[in-house]
Each structure stands twice: as structure tokens, then as C-alpha cells.
Short mmCIF file of C-alpha atoms and ligand atoms in Angstrom, two decimals:
data_model
loop_
_atom_site.label_atom_id
_atom_site.label_comp_id
_atom_site.label_asym_id
_atom_site.label_seq_id
_atom_site.Cartn_x
_atom_site.Cartn_y
_atom_site.Cartn_z
CA MET A 1 134.48 189.40 134.44
CA GLN A 2 135.43 187.55 131.31
CA THR A 3 133.16 187.95 128.29
CA ILE A 4 132.46 184.80 126.33
CA LEU A 5 132.48 185.64 122.63
CA PRO A 6 130.72 183.39 120.13
CA SER A 7 133.40 181.24 118.57
CA LEU A 8 133.61 180.90 114.81
CA THR A 9 133.93 177.17 115.13
CA SER A 10 130.86 176.72 117.34
CA LYS A 11 127.79 175.16 115.79
CA PRO A 12 125.20 177.54 114.37
CA ALA A 13 122.19 178.24 116.59
CA PHE A 14 119.35 175.72 116.64
CA THR A 15 116.72 176.20 113.98
CA THR A 16 112.98 175.83 114.41
CA GLN A 17 113.20 172.35 112.92
CA ASP A 18 116.03 171.40 115.31
CA TYR A 19 113.88 172.20 118.34
CA ILE A 20 110.91 170.37 116.88
CA ASN A 21 113.12 167.36 116.15
CA LEU A 22 114.45 167.39 119.72
CA GLU A 23 110.92 167.32 121.11
CA THR A 24 109.74 164.61 118.77
CA THR A 25 112.87 162.50 119.32
CA TYR A 26 112.89 162.57 123.11
CA GLY A 27 109.30 163.44 124.02
CA ALA A 28 106.11 161.44 124.20
CA ASN A 29 103.85 162.01 121.23
CA ASN A 30 100.81 163.12 123.25
CA TYR A 31 100.39 166.60 121.69
CA HIS A 32 100.13 167.92 118.14
CA PRO A 33 101.54 171.48 118.35
CA LEU A 34 101.62 174.04 115.55
CA ASP A 35 105.11 174.35 114.04
CA VAL A 36 106.23 177.40 115.97
CA VAL A 37 108.96 177.47 118.63
CA LEU A 38 108.32 180.22 121.16
CA THR A 39 111.03 181.80 123.23
CA LYS A 40 109.60 184.98 124.75
CA GLY A 41 106.29 186.41 125.90
CA GLN A 42 105.11 189.82 127.06
CA GLY A 43 101.48 190.78 127.67
CA VAL A 44 99.42 189.57 124.71
CA TRP A 45 102.48 188.94 122.52
CA VAL A 46 104.84 186.00 122.04
CA TRP A 47 107.92 185.68 119.87
CA ASP A 48 109.39 182.65 118.13
CA ILE A 49 113.08 181.88 117.84
CA GLU A 50 113.20 183.44 114.37
CA GLY A 51 112.02 186.77 115.77
CA ASN A 52 108.44 186.56 114.46
CA GLN A 53 105.84 188.16 116.71
CA TYR A 54 102.37 186.71 117.35
CA LEU A 55 99.24 187.70 119.20
CA ASP A 56 98.44 184.88 121.63
CA CYS A 57 94.76 184.07 121.18
CA LEU A 58 94.88 180.87 123.23
CA SER A 59 96.42 182.13 126.48
CA ALA A 60 97.50 178.59 127.35
CA TYR A 61 93.85 177.51 127.51
CA SER A 62 93.00 180.57 129.66
CA ALA A 63 95.89 180.22 132.12
CA LEU A 64 97.28 183.57 130.97
CA ASN A 65 94.36 185.91 131.67
CA GLN A 66 96.86 188.40 133.12
CA GLY A 67 99.10 188.21 130.01
CA HIS A 68 102.56 186.72 129.61
CA CYS A 69 105.16 187.48 132.28
CA HIS A 70 103.07 190.06 134.11
CA PRO A 71 105.63 192.28 135.90
CA ARG A 72 103.73 192.37 139.18
CA ILE A 73 103.33 188.60 139.40
CA LEU A 74 106.93 188.17 138.28
CA GLN A 75 108.08 190.40 141.12
CA ALA A 76 106.05 188.44 143.67
CA MET A 77 107.50 185.21 142.30
CA VAL A 78 111.12 186.37 142.34
CA GLU A 79 110.82 187.88 145.81
CA GLN A 80 109.19 184.79 147.27
CA ALA A 81 111.52 182.41 145.38
CA SER A 82 114.52 184.04 146.99
CA LYS A 83 112.99 183.80 150.46
CA LEU A 84 111.09 180.54 150.94
CA THR A 85 109.62 178.20 148.33
CA LEU A 86 108.49 175.02 150.00
CA THR A 87 107.74 174.05 153.55
CA SER A 88 105.31 171.18 152.96
CA ARG A 89 102.12 171.39 154.92
CA ALA A 90 103.86 169.84 157.92
CA PHE A 91 104.45 173.46 158.97
CA TYR A 92 102.58 176.74 158.57
CA ASN A 93 103.97 179.43 156.29
CA ASP A 94 103.41 183.18 156.15
CA GLN A 95 101.89 183.21 152.63
CA LEU A 96 99.21 180.53 152.48
CA GLY A 97 96.64 182.14 154.78
CA LEU A 98 96.77 185.42 152.86
CA PHE A 99 96.15 183.54 149.60
CA TYR A 100 93.22 181.62 151.12
CA GLN A 101 91.68 184.84 152.34
CA LYS A 102 91.87 186.51 148.93
CA LEU A 103 90.46 183.52 147.04
CA SER A 104 87.69 183.12 149.58
CA GLN A 105 86.72 186.79 149.35
CA LEU A 106 86.62 186.72 145.55
CA SER A 107 84.62 183.49 145.30
CA GLY A 108 82.23 184.08 148.19
CA LEU A 109 83.06 180.59 149.49
CA PRO A 110 84.67 180.32 152.90
CA LYS A 111 87.15 177.41 152.65
CA VAL A 112 90.05 176.59 150.34
CA LEU A 113 92.05 173.42 149.68
CA PRO A 114 95.11 174.11 147.50
CA MET A 115 96.51 171.73 144.89
CA ASN A 116 98.70 172.10 141.79
CA SER A 117 97.06 171.04 138.53
CA GLY A 118 93.44 171.49 137.57
CA ALA A 119 92.96 167.74 137.47
CA GLU A 120 94.05 167.49 141.11
CA ALA A 121 91.56 170.18 142.11
CA VAL A 122 88.79 168.17 140.46
CA GLU A 123 90.00 164.96 142.13
CA THR A 124 89.85 166.85 145.42
CA ALA A 125 86.30 168.00 144.70
CA ILE A 126 85.27 164.41 143.97
CA LYS A 127 86.78 163.18 147.24
CA ALA A 128 85.02 165.94 149.17
CA ILE A 129 81.70 165.22 147.44
CA ARG A 130 81.89 161.50 148.13
CA LYS A 131 82.88 161.89 151.75
CA TRP A 132 80.09 164.43 152.24
CA ALA A 133 77.65 161.91 150.77
CA TYR A 134 78.66 159.22 153.28
CA THR A 135 79.25 161.30 156.39
CA VAL A 136 76.65 164.06 156.02
CA LYS A 137 73.92 162.97 153.61
CA GLY A 138 73.97 159.34 154.77
CA VAL A 139 74.40 157.57 151.43
CA PRO A 140 75.13 153.84 152.00
CA ALA A 141 78.82 152.84 151.72
CA ASN A 142 80.25 152.76 148.18
CA GLN A 143 76.97 153.88 146.61
CA ALA A 144 77.60 157.60 146.07
CA GLU A 145 76.85 158.85 142.56
CA ILE A 146 78.06 162.03 140.92
CA ILE A 147 76.14 163.36 137.94
CA VAL A 148 78.20 164.96 135.17
CA CYS A 149 77.50 166.19 131.64
CA LYS A 150 78.18 164.82 128.22
CA ASN A 151 81.05 166.57 126.45
CA ASN A 152 82.68 167.58 129.76
CA PHE A 153 86.39 168.16 130.29
CA ALA A 154 87.88 167.80 133.77
CA GLY A 155 91.46 166.67 133.18
CA ARG A 156 93.36 163.52 132.39
CA THR A 157 93.63 161.34 135.47
CA ILE A 158 92.04 157.90 135.42
CA SER A 159 89.05 158.97 137.51
CA LEU A 160 88.43 162.06 135.41
CA ILE A 161 88.59 160.29 132.06
CA SER A 162 86.27 157.69 133.60
CA PHE A 163 83.45 160.20 133.13
CA SER A 164 84.69 161.71 129.87
CA THR A 165 82.57 161.10 126.79
CA GLU A 166 85.46 161.60 124.37
CA LYS A 167 86.45 158.23 122.97
CA GLN A 168 90.09 159.16 122.49
CA TYR A 169 90.51 160.37 126.07
CA ARG A 170 89.48 156.92 127.31
CA PHE A 171 90.71 154.48 124.69
CA GLY A 172 93.26 152.05 126.10
CA PHE A 173 93.08 153.35 129.68
CA ALA A 174 90.50 151.04 131.27
CA PRO A 175 89.51 149.92 133.87
CA PHE A 176 87.70 153.09 134.89
CA THR A 177 86.50 154.54 138.17
CA PRO A 178 82.80 153.85 138.79
CA GLY A 179 80.29 156.19 140.41
CA PHE A 180 79.53 158.70 137.64
CA LYS A 181 76.34 159.19 135.68
CA VAL A 182 76.39 161.19 132.44
CA ILE A 183 73.47 163.36 131.31
CA PRO A 184 73.13 165.85 128.41
CA TYR A 185 74.44 169.38 129.04
CA GLY A 186 71.94 172.22 129.27
CA ASP A 187 69.01 169.92 130.06
CA ALA A 188 67.63 170.51 133.55
CA ALA A 189 64.89 167.89 133.15
CA ALA A 190 67.58 165.27 132.53
CA LEU A 191 69.15 166.20 135.86
CA GLU A 192 65.86 165.85 137.70
CA ALA A 193 65.32 162.44 136.11
CA ALA A 194 68.85 161.21 136.90
CA ILE A 195 68.86 162.02 140.62
CA THR A 196 68.43 159.11 143.04
CA ALA A 197 68.66 158.84 146.81
CA ASN A 198 72.38 158.12 146.34
CA THR A 199 73.18 161.19 144.27
CA ALA A 200 75.89 163.21 145.99
CA ALA A 201 76.47 166.04 143.52
CA PHE A 202 76.00 167.56 140.13
CA PHE A 203 79.44 168.53 138.82
CA LEU A 204 79.63 170.67 135.67
CA GLU A 205 81.29 173.51 133.81
CA PRO A 206 79.15 176.68 133.72
CA ILE A 207 80.30 176.98 130.09
CA GLN A 208 81.93 173.95 128.46
CA GLY A 209 85.39 175.09 127.34
CA GLU A 210 87.19 172.14 125.78
CA GLY A 211 83.83 170.83 124.62
CA GLY A 212 83.70 173.72 122.16
CA ILE A 213 82.63 176.86 124.10
CA ILE A 214 79.14 175.52 124.74
CA ILE A 215 76.95 178.05 126.58
CA PRO A 216 73.93 176.49 128.29
CA PRO A 217 70.44 178.00 127.81
CA ASP A 218 69.56 181.03 129.96
CA GLY A 219 68.17 180.01 133.32
CA TYR A 220 69.84 176.56 133.24
CA LEU A 221 72.16 177.21 136.17
CA ARG A 222 69.33 178.62 138.30
CA GLU A 223 67.16 175.65 137.42
CA VAL A 224 69.84 173.09 138.30
CA GLU A 225 70.47 174.97 141.55
CA ARG A 226 66.80 174.62 142.48
CA ILE A 227 66.78 170.91 141.60
CA CYS A 228 69.96 170.27 143.61
CA ARG A 229 68.57 172.12 146.65
CA GLU A 230 65.27 170.24 146.55
CA ASN A 231 67.07 166.90 146.45
CA ASN A 232 69.91 167.58 148.91
CA VAL A 233 72.44 167.25 146.09
CA LEU A 234 75.61 169.36 146.03
CA LEU A 235 76.13 171.78 143.14
CA VAL A 236 79.81 172.03 142.20
CA PHE A 237 81.14 174.02 139.25
CA ASP A 238 84.37 173.44 137.41
CA GLU A 239 85.55 177.04 136.93
CA ILE A 240 89.11 176.08 135.97
CA GLN A 241 88.74 177.57 132.49
CA THR A 242 85.76 179.91 132.92
CA GLY A 243 86.82 181.43 136.24
CA LEU A 244 88.98 184.41 137.19
CA GLY A 245 87.53 186.98 134.83
CA ARG A 246 87.64 185.07 131.55
CA THR A 247 83.90 185.22 130.78
CA GLY A 248 83.32 188.78 131.99
CA LYS A 249 82.45 187.84 135.57
CA MET A 250 84.94 186.75 138.21
CA PHE A 251 83.25 183.33 138.00
CA ALA A 252 80.85 182.24 135.26
CA PHE A 253 78.25 181.00 137.78
CA GLU A 254 77.68 184.66 138.72
CA TYR A 255 75.81 185.15 135.43
CA GLU A 256 72.81 183.51 137.03
CA GLY A 257 73.40 184.56 140.61
CA VAL A 258 73.54 180.98 141.88
CA LYS A 259 75.38 179.88 145.01
CA PRO A 260 77.35 176.68 144.45
CA ASP A 261 78.52 174.42 147.26
CA GLY A 262 81.97 174.32 145.72
CA ILE A 263 84.09 175.28 142.74
CA THR A 264 87.37 174.15 141.26
CA VAL A 265 89.84 176.81 140.08
CA GLY A 266 93.22 176.56 138.39
CA LYS A 267 94.76 177.83 135.16
CA ALA A 268 94.83 181.66 135.57
CA LEU A 269 95.19 181.30 139.34
CA SER A 270 98.93 181.88 138.83
CA GLY A 271 98.76 184.01 135.69
CA GLY A 272 100.77 181.33 133.92
CA PHE A 273 103.77 181.30 136.23
CA TYR A 274 103.27 178.14 138.20
CA PRO A 275 100.82 175.25 138.52
CA ILE A 276 98.33 176.35 141.19
CA SER A 277 94.80 175.08 141.66
CA ALA A 278 92.24 174.79 144.42
CA PHE A 279 88.93 173.38 145.49
CA VAL A 280 86.91 176.11 147.22
CA SER A 281 83.72 175.31 149.10
CA THR A 282 81.26 175.83 151.91
CA HIS A 283 82.14 174.87 155.48
CA GLU A 284 79.73 171.94 155.32
CA VAL A 285 81.61 170.35 152.43
CA MET A 286 85.18 171.18 153.40
CA ASP A 287 84.61 170.08 156.99
CA VAL A 288 84.61 166.46 155.83
CA PHE A 289 88.42 166.62 155.65
CA ASN A 290 90.44 165.77 158.74
CA PRO A 291 94.24 165.75 159.08
CA GLY A 292 95.63 162.90 156.99
CA ASP A 293 92.58 162.49 154.73
CA HIS A 294 94.08 164.21 151.71
CA GLY A 295 97.14 166.23 150.73
CA SER A 296 99.87 167.20 148.31
CA THR A 297 103.58 167.83 148.86
CA PHE A 298 103.59 171.00 146.77
CA GLY A 299 99.96 172.06 147.26
CA GLY A 300 99.77 175.39 149.08
CA ASN A 301 103.51 176.00 149.10
CA PRO A 302 104.55 179.58 149.92
CA LEU A 303 105.80 180.29 146.40
CA ALA A 304 102.47 179.20 144.92
CA ALA A 305 100.58 181.20 147.54
CA ALA A 306 102.55 184.40 146.89
CA VAL A 307 102.23 184.03 143.12
CA GLY A 308 98.53 183.17 143.38
CA ARG A 309 97.77 186.16 145.56
CA ALA A 310 99.57 188.52 143.15
CA ALA A 311 97.75 186.92 140.20
CA LEU A 312 94.39 187.54 141.90
CA ASP A 313 95.37 191.11 142.80
CA VAL A 314 96.18 191.82 139.16
CA ILE A 315 92.74 190.60 138.04
CA VAL A 316 91.03 192.94 140.50
CA ASP A 317 93.32 195.98 140.29
CA GLU A 318 93.51 196.00 136.49
CA ARG A 319 89.76 195.40 136.17
CA LEU A 320 90.41 192.39 133.96
CA THR A 321 86.92 191.00 134.54
CA GLU A 322 85.28 194.22 133.38
CA ARG A 323 87.67 194.39 130.43
CA ALA A 324 86.74 190.83 129.44
CA ALA A 325 83.06 191.78 129.46
CA GLU A 326 83.48 194.96 127.39
CA LEU A 327 86.11 193.73 124.99
CA GLY A 328 84.46 190.33 124.65
CA ASP A 329 81.26 191.96 123.38
CA TYR A 330 83.34 194.03 120.99
CA PHE A 331 85.33 191.03 119.72
CA ILE A 332 82.24 188.83 119.30
CA SER A 333 80.38 191.48 117.28
CA GLY A 334 83.49 192.06 115.18
CA LEU A 335 83.76 188.35 114.47
CA ARG A 336 80.05 188.15 113.62
CA GLU A 337 80.49 190.90 111.03
CA ILE A 338 82.90 188.70 109.08
CA LYS A 339 80.73 187.16 106.40
CA SER A 340 82.82 184.08 105.73
CA PRO A 341 81.30 181.19 103.76
CA TYR A 342 83.00 178.82 106.23
CA VAL A 343 81.56 180.10 109.50
CA LYS A 344 78.54 178.41 111.02
CA GLU A 345 78.34 180.30 114.31
CA VAL A 346 80.25 182.71 116.53
CA ARG A 347 79.51 182.31 120.22
CA GLY A 348 81.12 183.30 123.46
CA ARG A 349 80.95 185.08 126.76
CA GLY A 350 83.53 187.67 127.68
CA LEU A 351 86.80 186.72 126.03
CA LEU A 352 86.03 183.00 125.81
CA ILE A 353 84.96 182.77 122.19
CA GLY A 354 84.40 179.94 119.75
CA VAL A 355 84.05 180.26 115.99
CA GLU A 356 82.35 177.11 114.77
CA LEU A 357 83.04 176.27 111.17
CA LYS A 358 80.76 174.43 108.78
CA PRO A 359 81.69 170.78 108.19
CA SER A 360 82.48 171.74 104.59
CA ALA A 361 85.27 174.09 105.78
CA GLY A 362 87.67 171.19 106.09
CA GLY A 363 88.38 171.42 109.81
CA ALA A 364 89.65 174.24 112.02
CA ARG A 365 93.30 173.27 111.98
CA ARG A 366 94.09 174.61 108.52
CA PHE A 367 92.64 177.97 109.58
CA CYS A 368 94.82 177.97 112.69
CA LYS A 369 97.86 177.36 110.50
CA ALA A 370 96.83 180.22 108.22
CA LEU A 371 96.28 182.50 111.24
CA MET A 372 99.79 181.69 112.42
CA GLN A 373 101.14 182.88 109.08
CA VAL A 374 99.56 186.30 109.70
CA GLY A 375 100.70 186.58 113.31
CA ILE A 376 97.88 185.10 115.37
CA LEU A 377 98.20 181.97 117.49
CA ALA A 378 94.93 180.14 117.99
CA LYS A 379 94.12 176.48 118.39
CA GLU A 380 91.33 174.31 117.18
CA THR A 381 88.94 172.92 119.77
CA ARG A 382 87.31 169.67 118.81
CA GLU A 383 87.49 169.46 115.03
CA HIS A 384 85.51 172.39 113.73
CA ILE A 385 85.89 175.15 116.30
CA ILE A 386 88.53 177.86 116.50
CA ARG A 387 88.85 179.18 120.03
CA PHE A 388 89.74 182.84 120.56
CA ALA A 389 90.70 183.50 124.17
CA PRO A 390 93.37 186.22 124.27
CA PRO A 391 94.84 187.49 127.54
CA LEU A 392 92.37 189.85 129.25
CA VAL A 393 94.93 192.67 129.16
CA ILE A 394 94.33 192.98 125.41
CA THR A 395 93.30 196.41 124.09
CA ARG A 396 90.62 197.42 121.63
CA SER A 397 93.19 198.42 119.00
CA GLN A 398 94.93 195.05 119.35
CA LEU A 399 91.55 193.39 118.79
CA ASP A 400 91.05 195.54 115.68
CA TRP A 401 94.46 194.38 114.47
CA ALA A 402 93.41 190.76 115.10
CA LEU A 403 89.97 191.14 113.49
CA GLU A 404 91.50 192.44 110.29
CA ARG A 405 93.76 189.40 110.05
CA ILE A 406 91.10 186.90 111.09
CA GLU A 407 88.80 188.32 108.42
CA GLY A 408 91.56 187.91 105.83
CA VAL A 409 92.02 184.24 106.77
CA LEU A 410 88.33 183.36 107.08
CA MET A 411 87.51 184.97 103.76
CA ALA A 412 90.47 183.61 101.79
CA SER A 413 91.40 180.17 103.09
C1 PLP B 1 92.05 172.60 131.84
C2 PLP B 1 90.88 172.14 132.58
C3 PLP B 1 91.00 171.17 133.60
C4 PLP B 1 92.29 170.45 133.91
O1 PLP B 1 93.33 171.28 134.27
P1 PLP B 1 94.84 170.72 134.20
O2 PLP B 1 95.64 171.80 134.88
O3 PLP B 1 95.18 170.58 132.75
O4 PLP B 1 94.87 169.43 134.90
C5 PLP B 1 89.85 170.84 134.31
N1 PLP B 1 88.67 171.40 134.03
C6 PLP B 1 88.51 172.33 133.05
C7 PLP B 1 87.17 172.92 132.82
C8 PLP B 1 89.61 172.71 132.29
O5 PLP B 1 89.44 173.59 131.30
#
């Protein structure tokens, strides 16, 4: 085989600024990334093209609970990719059923409908909820209402931004999908007051992630479960960010021992390898779907199913949920010990942690930039909150390493 040697006349390698310029020249301007160009990831670490190493404290918004490029998921992906990747759901495949079974066992819900992005899983949940309202509950045609919470995040499709309360997520995208009613988060009395005979479901995050790591009061989930049961209203949780070990339970609803009628999952369902999501529910809800009602060309493809099953196996076999619980407590107390004049509150559950800064701190972004300079990648959430959500494979000594640097930044900046 001929070796290709770098030629002296060839252009020098791209710089960080070159890659940033390429993205800004040819790409839509719908994100505002930190100025770092990543090229490699392994476990909790990522490297930029200049060879700098960083601890990933964002985990792609919790899609990387298993860490970057987990070898076991990689192997499942490569093996399946060389065998069979896509059949469409016009035919059965030998991977999908095994994935369904695993996800069903872990969630305690019997039926799965696979999609790709988180937004599609939520869209699927909304379709199921509405059809249940008309065909099971007996809500009059076109009258079904879904109650959601202020400050929610469910994704970026037109229907999902229709019930967002973030101005920017909606501005310029009207007309919106009707049928949603917004109530305050963490307020069970508001739910009771909002329910009508046409209410189909209460759809909420058990902890609001994008909203700023907002943890509802103790007993809230149990209380809303009782109210939903008494009114024949479905209880559906969006576990796309909180699920799969992140908060120290497999699913965050387990903290209050409630039994939802359905959940949406995504993000860490592939350990960061592939877009995989699902709506998972009771028989009563999922039985509303008949052949032809709903679908997706890529949803449930054998590559996704093999990757998803390996990603779930890693969470269980490496005790990532238990690790998140133990190390989350450790990380939160370490963060609380930092006596920074800028910090208003440290809150979190498991390894989903928010550090809320005082308004006088000048916004979270400058702290994220300073953290990057010392080798930690984190991203602001809303304006004043720094989210710390490292991969769940992180170790105590890596957290100590991070705490030392975070303290330096929060004390000095
Ligand atoms: C990220 C997220 C979504 C949307 O997932 P996408 O894959 O970005 O479409 C939905 N709900 C919650 C709670 C999320 O955190």
C-alpha cells in the first residue's frame, strides 16, 4: 500500500478560527457555541483540535450519560452497522423486539413506540394522549386539552413551541397548535383548578431541565398523580433529560413512587451515538394506535435498536444510576462549600445540577468561558444558571479535579 506523505506545498491544517468561520459561513445561525472545536471524546473527556483536553460537564444535554464513545456501545453499533441498518417498519427485524423488551422492563411500562429525536417522542405522546381522549375517555371531537407547565421544554417543532412559555422559542413562528393549557410548575392546586371534562392529560418534566434545573416541592408528583386519577386524566412525564440514570434513579418519577401512564425518553437512550427516542406507555394508551396511524421511516431501525439496547445495558451493568446518586450528592455538597459572592443557589438531583448565580454576577456565560479556560466545558441554562451534568461514568477524583477548578473560577471571575 502506498503511504501518502504530507506535501510541503499543501495548505497548513485548519485552525480553530477556520472551522468556526466555515460553520458561520455555511450554517444557520441558530446556536451560539463556545469557541472550542472538538475532535475527539473518550469517557468524560473531550479534546479540541489544538490538543487541549476538557472535562465535559454538559454531556450533550444529558445524551452522554454513558460517556463519550463507550466501547461497548461502539461495538454494538459497528457490528450492527455492518450487518443490517434499516428495514423500515414494513418488515420485522431481529433487533427491535429485544430493545422494546429491555426498555419496557426498565421503565415498568409495557409498550414502546420508537422514534428518533426527543421532539418526535413528545409529538407521539401528544398524538396518543389526544386519541385516547376521543376514543377511550369520550371527549367531544377537537376539544381535547393537555395541561402543561410554565417554563417547560419539550423540543422545537411547531406543536411543541405552541405550549412553550419562552418568548424567543415562539417569536416569528405562529400560527400555533391549539389545545394546551399552561399552569405554574410545582403547584398541584393549579392543576386541580385547570382540569375540565375535556382534559386528556397532564404532561410535565419531573424536574425541569432546560428551565433551569427546577425541582418541584416534595410530594408534588404524588399529589398530581392523585388528582389525575380522580379526574380520569392521563399522567405523562417527559423523561428525555431526567431519565436513564441522570438524577440518581432510572427515571426521576421513581423519587415519589408514582406510576405514570406514559413517559417520553430520548437523549441517553443511545449513549450519544445515534438519535433514538421513544414514547413508552400502558396498554390502554398505546392501544389507540392502529397500523397506519403514525410512523417514522427511521424509527425503530435495527441499528438504533442494537445501539439502544447496548446503551441501556451499560447503564444497568455499570451501575450508572447508583453512581449518579452517590456522586451527585458528593458534587452538590462540594459545590455548596464554595463560598462565592456570585452564587445564589446550588440545586440538583443526582448528576443534574444547576448553579444559579445572582443577577449581579453578570450572567452565566462569562463563567462558562472562564471554565473553558481551565479545562471544563459547561453551558449556561437560561441566563443565570450554570448546568453541571457530567457523564455518569465520572469518578470521585475527577469530580475533585473539577471542584478545584470551579472554585477557582467562581471565586475569581
Ligand atoms: C432535549 C429535550 C427534548 C427534545 O429533545 P430533542 O432530541 O432535542 O428533540 C424534549 N424534552 C426534554 C425534557 C428535553 O430535555
